[in-house]
Tab-separated table of C-alpha atoms in Angstrom:
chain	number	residue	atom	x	y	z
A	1	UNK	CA	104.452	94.592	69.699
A	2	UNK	CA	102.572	94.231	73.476
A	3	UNK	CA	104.735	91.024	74.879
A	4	UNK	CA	102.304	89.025	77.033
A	5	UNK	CA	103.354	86.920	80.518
A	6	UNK	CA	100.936	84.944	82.548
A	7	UNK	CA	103.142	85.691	86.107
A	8	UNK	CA	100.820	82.638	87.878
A	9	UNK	CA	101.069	78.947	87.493
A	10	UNK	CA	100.904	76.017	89.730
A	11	UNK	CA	103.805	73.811	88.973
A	12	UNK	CA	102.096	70.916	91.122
A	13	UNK	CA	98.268	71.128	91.767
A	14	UNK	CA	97.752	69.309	95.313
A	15	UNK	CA	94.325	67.759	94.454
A	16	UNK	CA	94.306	66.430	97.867
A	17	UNK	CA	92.561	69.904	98.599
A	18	UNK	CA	88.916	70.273	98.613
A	19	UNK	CA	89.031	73.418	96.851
A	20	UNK	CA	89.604	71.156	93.431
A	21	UNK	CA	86.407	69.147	93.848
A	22	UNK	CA	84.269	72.811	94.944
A	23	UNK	CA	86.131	74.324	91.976
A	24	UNK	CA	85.372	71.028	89.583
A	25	UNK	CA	89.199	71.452	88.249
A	26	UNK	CA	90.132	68.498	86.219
A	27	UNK	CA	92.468	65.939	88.518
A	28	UNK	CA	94.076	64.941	86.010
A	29	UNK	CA	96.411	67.884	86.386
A	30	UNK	CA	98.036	66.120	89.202
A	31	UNK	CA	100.385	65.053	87.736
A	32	UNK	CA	101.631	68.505	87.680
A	33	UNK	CA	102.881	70.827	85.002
A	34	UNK	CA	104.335	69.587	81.508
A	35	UNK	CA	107.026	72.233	80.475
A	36	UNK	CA	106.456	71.237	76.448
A	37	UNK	CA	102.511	71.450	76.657
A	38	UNK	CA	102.412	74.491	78.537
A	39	UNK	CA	105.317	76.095	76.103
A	40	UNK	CA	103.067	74.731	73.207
A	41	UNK	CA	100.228	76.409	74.521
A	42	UNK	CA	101.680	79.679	75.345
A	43	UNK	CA	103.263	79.964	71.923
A	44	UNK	CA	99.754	79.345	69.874
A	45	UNK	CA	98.977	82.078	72.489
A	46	UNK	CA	101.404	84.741	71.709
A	47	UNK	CA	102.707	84.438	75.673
A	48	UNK	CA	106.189	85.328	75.888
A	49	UNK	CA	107.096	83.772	79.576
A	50	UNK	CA	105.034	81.934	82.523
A	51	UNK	CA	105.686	82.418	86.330
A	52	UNK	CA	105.697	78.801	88.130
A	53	UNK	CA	105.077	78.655	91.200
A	54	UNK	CA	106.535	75.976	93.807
A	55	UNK	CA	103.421	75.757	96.133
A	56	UNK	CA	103.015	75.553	99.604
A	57	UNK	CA	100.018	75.060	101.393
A	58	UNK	CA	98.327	73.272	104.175
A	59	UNK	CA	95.385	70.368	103.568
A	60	UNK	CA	93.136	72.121	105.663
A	61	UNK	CA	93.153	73.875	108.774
A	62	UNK	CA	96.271	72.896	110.962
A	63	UNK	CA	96.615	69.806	108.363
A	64	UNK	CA	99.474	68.493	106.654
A	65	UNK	CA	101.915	70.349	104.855
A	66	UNK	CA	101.888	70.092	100.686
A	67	UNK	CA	104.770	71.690	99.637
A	68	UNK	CA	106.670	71.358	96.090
A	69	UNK	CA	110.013	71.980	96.758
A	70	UNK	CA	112.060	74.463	94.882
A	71	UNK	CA	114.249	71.431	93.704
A	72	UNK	CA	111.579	70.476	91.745
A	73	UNK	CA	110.974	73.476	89.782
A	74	UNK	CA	114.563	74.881	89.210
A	75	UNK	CA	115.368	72.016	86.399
A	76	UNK	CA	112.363	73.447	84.019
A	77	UNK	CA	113.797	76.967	84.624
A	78	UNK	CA	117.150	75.787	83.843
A	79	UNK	CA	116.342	74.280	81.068
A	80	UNK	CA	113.703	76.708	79.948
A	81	UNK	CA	115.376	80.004	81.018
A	82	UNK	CA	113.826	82.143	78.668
A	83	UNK	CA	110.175	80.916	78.848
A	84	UNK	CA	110.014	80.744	82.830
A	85	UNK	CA	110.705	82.104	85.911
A	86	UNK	CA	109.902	80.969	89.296
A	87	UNK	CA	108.497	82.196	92.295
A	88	UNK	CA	109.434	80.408	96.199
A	89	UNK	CA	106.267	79.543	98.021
A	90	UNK	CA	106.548	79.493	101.596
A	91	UNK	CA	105.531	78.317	105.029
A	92	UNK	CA	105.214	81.279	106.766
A	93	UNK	CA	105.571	79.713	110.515
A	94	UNK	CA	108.914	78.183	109.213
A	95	UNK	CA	110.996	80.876	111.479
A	96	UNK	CA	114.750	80.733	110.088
A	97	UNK	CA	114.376	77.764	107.829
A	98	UNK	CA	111.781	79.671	105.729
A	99	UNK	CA	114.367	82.687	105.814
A	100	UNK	CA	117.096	80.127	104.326
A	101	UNK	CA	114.849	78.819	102.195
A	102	UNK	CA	113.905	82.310	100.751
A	103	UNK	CA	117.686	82.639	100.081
A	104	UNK	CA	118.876	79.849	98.561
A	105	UNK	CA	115.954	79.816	96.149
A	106	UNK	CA	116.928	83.853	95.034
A	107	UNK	CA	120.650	83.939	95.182
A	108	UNK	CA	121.415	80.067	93.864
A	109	UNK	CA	118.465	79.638	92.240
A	110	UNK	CA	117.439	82.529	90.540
A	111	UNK	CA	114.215	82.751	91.522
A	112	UNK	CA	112.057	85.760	91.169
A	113	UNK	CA	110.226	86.349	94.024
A	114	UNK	CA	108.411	84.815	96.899
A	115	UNK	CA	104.702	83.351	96.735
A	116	UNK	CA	102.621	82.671	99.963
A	117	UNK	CA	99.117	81.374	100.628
A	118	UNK	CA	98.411	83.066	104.048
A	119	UNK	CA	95.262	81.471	104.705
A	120	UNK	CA	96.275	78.272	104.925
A	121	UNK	CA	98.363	79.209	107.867
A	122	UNK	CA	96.018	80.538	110.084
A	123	UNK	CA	98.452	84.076	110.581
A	124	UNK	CA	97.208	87.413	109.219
A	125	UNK	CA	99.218	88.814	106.607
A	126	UNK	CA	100.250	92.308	109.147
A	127	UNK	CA	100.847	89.874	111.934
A	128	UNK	CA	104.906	90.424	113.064
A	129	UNK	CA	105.333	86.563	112.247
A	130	UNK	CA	105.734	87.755	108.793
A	131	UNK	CA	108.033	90.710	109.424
A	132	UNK	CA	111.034	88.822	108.975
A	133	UNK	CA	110.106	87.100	105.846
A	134	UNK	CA	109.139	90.996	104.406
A	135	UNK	CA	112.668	91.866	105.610
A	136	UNK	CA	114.496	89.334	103.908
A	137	UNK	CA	112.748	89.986	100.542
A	138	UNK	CA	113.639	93.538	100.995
A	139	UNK	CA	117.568	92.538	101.888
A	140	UNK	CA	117.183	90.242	98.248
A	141	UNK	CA	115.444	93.083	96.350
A	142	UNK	CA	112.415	90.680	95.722
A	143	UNK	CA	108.868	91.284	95.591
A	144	UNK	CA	106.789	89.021	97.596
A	145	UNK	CA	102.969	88.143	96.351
A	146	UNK	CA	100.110	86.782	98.548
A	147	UNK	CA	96.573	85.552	98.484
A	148	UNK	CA	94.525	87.981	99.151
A	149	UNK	CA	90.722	88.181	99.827
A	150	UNK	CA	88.672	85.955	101.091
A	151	UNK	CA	89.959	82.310	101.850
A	152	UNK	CA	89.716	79.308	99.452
A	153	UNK	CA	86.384	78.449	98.982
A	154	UNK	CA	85.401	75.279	101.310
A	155	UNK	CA	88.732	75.191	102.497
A	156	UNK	CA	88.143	75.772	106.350
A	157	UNK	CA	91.050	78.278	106.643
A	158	UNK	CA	90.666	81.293	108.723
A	159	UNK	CA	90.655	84.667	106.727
A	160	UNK	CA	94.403	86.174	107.023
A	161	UNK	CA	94.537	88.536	104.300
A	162	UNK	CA	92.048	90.916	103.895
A	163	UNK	CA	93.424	93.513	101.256
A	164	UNK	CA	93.827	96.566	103.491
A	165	UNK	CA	96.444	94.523	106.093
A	166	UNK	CA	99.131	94.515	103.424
A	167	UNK	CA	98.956	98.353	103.895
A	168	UNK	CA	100.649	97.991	107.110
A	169	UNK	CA	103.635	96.227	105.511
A	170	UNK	CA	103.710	98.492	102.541
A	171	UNK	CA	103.832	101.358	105.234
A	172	UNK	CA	107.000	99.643	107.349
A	173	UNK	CA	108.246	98.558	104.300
A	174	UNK	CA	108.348	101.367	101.388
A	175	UNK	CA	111.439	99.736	99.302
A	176	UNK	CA	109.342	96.301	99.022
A	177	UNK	CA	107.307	95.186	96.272
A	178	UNK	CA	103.803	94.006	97.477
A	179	UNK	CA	101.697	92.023	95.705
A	180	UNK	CA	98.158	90.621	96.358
A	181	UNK	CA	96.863	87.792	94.228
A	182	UNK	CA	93.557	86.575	92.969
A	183	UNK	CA	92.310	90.239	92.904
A	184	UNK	CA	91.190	90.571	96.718
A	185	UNK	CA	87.958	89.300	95.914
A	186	UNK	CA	85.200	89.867	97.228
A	187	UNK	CA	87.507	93.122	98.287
A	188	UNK	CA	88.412	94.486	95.267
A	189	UNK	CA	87.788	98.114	95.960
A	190	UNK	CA	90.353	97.206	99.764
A	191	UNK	CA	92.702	96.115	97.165
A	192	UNK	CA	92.770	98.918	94.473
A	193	UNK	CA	92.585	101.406	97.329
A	194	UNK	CA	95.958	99.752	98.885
A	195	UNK	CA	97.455	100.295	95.270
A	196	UNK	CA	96.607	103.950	95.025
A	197	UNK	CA	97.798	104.050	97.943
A	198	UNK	CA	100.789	103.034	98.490
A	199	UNK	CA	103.233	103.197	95.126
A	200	UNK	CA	104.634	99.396	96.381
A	201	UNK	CA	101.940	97.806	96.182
A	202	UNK	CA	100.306	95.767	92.994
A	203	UNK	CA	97.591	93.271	92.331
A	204	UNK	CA	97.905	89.946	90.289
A	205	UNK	CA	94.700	89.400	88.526
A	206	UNK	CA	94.673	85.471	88.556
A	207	UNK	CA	92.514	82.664	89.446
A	208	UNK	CA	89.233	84.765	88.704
A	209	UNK	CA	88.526	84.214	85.173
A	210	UNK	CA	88.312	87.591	83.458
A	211	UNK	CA	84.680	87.514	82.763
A	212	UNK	CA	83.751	87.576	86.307
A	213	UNK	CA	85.902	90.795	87.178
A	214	UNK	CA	83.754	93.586	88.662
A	215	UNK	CA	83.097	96.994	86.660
A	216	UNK	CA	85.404	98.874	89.703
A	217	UNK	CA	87.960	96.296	88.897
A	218	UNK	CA	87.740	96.667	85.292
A	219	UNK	CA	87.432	100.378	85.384
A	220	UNK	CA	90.337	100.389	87.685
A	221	UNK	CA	92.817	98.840	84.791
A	222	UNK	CA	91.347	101.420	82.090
A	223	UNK	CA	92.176	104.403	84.278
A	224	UNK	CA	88.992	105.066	84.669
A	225	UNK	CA	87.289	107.491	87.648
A	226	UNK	CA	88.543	109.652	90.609
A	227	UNK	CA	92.038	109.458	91.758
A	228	UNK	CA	93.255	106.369	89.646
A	229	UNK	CA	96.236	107.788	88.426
A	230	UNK	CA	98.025	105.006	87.447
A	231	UNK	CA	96.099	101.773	87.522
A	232	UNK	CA	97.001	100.326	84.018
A	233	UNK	CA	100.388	100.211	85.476
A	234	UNK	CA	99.414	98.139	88.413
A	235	UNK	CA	97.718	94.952	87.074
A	236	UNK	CA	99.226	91.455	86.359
A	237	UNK	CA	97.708	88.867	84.540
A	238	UNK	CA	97.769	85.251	85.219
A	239	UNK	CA	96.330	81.781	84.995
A	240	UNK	CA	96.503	80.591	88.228
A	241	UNK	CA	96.476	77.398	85.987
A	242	UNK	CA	94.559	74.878	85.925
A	243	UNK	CA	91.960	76.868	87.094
A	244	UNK	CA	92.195	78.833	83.748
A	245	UNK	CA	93.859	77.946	80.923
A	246	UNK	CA	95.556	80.205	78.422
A	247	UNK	CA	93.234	80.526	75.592
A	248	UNK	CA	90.044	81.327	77.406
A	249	UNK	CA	91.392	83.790	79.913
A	250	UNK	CA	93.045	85.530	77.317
A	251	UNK	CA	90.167	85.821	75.121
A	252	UNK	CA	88.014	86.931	78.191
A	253	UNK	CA	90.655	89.596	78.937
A	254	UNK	CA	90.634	91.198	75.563
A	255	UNK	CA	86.810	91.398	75.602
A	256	UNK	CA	86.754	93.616	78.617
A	257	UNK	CA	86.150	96.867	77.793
A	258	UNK	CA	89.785	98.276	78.465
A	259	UNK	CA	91.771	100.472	76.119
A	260	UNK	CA	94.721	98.693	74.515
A	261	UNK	CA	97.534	100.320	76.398
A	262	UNK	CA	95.968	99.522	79.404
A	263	UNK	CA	95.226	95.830	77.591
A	264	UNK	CA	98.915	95.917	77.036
A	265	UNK	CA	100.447	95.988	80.498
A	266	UNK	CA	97.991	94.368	82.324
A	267	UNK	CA	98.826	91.383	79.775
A	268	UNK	CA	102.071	91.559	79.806
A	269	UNK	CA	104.120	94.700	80.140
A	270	UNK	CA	103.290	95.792	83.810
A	271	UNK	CA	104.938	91.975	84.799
A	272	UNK	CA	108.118	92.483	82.787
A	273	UNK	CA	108.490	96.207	84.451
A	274	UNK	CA	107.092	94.947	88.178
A	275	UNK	CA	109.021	92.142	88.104
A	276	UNK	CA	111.980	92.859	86.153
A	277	UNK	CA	112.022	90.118	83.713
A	278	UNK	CA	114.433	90.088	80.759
A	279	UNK	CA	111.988	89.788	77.963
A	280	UNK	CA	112.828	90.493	74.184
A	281	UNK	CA	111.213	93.156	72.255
């Protein structure tokens, strides 16, 4: 049987940001993730294992830092080992102490891979600033995942990450796993076109609930049209939580009109392989 993994949670929604009131999320999420509801909800869901993510971003443009620290995540993974994992988010101007950081959070930590919200920081994603950082998660054997597409609506940041930049990483960088999140859109076709081509590259399809995913998108996770040779192994799923919750982005996904193998790893089997989670059969 298909195991299934949302790879995308907030552990600690910073409702300070506009984006919550433009997005009408619920606020009272700010109190942050509850391990037991969210394992309650995953299991009348079928959902093996949830990616949290300690979150770093700025409250607005050249505004304060909100960061939840890795500290505050790593006692839910220790004491939940088997239902989550944890990704670092990062301040990408944070020179050597972002380097540490990155570091102490994989080899003490145990965390999976590195998270960033690039337009929050005002630095495109193929800007040398992030060299470094692509460096060290190559040194850890880590993938790193990033925001992709246009910026957060309302949020005044400047647009760092259009889809085709992380080809210029991918390019420097062969041996590093590249991820962009929240689908590239409105430049989904720049972000399946990164994936076919480069093999290291791979999309998270979060934040957007299912339902609104475009036909190319879709298409692109059935294997569907010229040269998509192997786009039902490149998709993610996730929550992106709480802007979707479990139940209804799972019951948008398997309404889409997408084969079940390709159903089957973009739920849930493409993570465990990408990401190289120790899930049981």
């Amino acid at each position: 049987m298909a195991r299934i993994i949302d790879v995308s949670v907030n552990f600690k929604p910073h409702t300070q940001l506009r984006l919550y009131d433009v997005l009408g999320i619920d606020k009272s999420t700010a109190k942050g993730l509850d391990p037991e509801a969210c394992i309650a909800e995953m299991d009348r869901n079928g959902v093996a294992m949830t990616g949290i993510v300690a979150n770093v971003v700025q409250n607005g443009v050249r505004g304060e830092l909100l960061a939840t620290h890795v500290d505050e995540v790593y006692p839910v993974l220790q004491k939940y080992p088997d239902r989550f994992f944890g990704w670092c988010g990062i301040d990408p101007l944070g020179g050597m102490e972002t380097l540490r950081y990155i570091e102490r959070a994989v080899t003490e930590l145990g965390f999976k891979g590195v998270h960033v919200y690039p337009h929050w920081f005002g630095v495109p994603i193929n800007d040398r600033t992030y060299w470094p950082i692509y460096a060290k998660c190559c040194e850890l054997g880590v993938p790193i995942t990033m925001q992709v597409g246009r910026q957060s609506p309302r949020s005044g940041g400047k647009l760092c990450a259009r889809p085709q930049w992380i080809e210029d990483a991918a390019y420097d960088f062969p041996e590093l796993t590249l991820i962009g999140l929240h689908i590239g859109v409105p430049m989904d076709y720049e972000m399946t076109s990164a994936a076919i081509g480069h093999e290291n590259v791979y999309i998270i399809a979060d934040a957007h609930p299912p339902s609104t995913w475009s036909q190319h998108f879709v298409d692109y996770i059935a294997q569907r049209g010229f040269a998509n040779f192997d786009g039902m192994k490149k998709v993610m799923w996730g929550t992106d939580w709480p802007v979707q919750n479990i139940t209804q982005s799972l019951g948008e996904a398997r309404a889409l009109d997408i084969p079940q193998q390709a159903l089957d790893g973009l739920l849930g089997e493409n993570a465990i392989r990408i990401l190289k989670l120790d899930v049981p059969q």
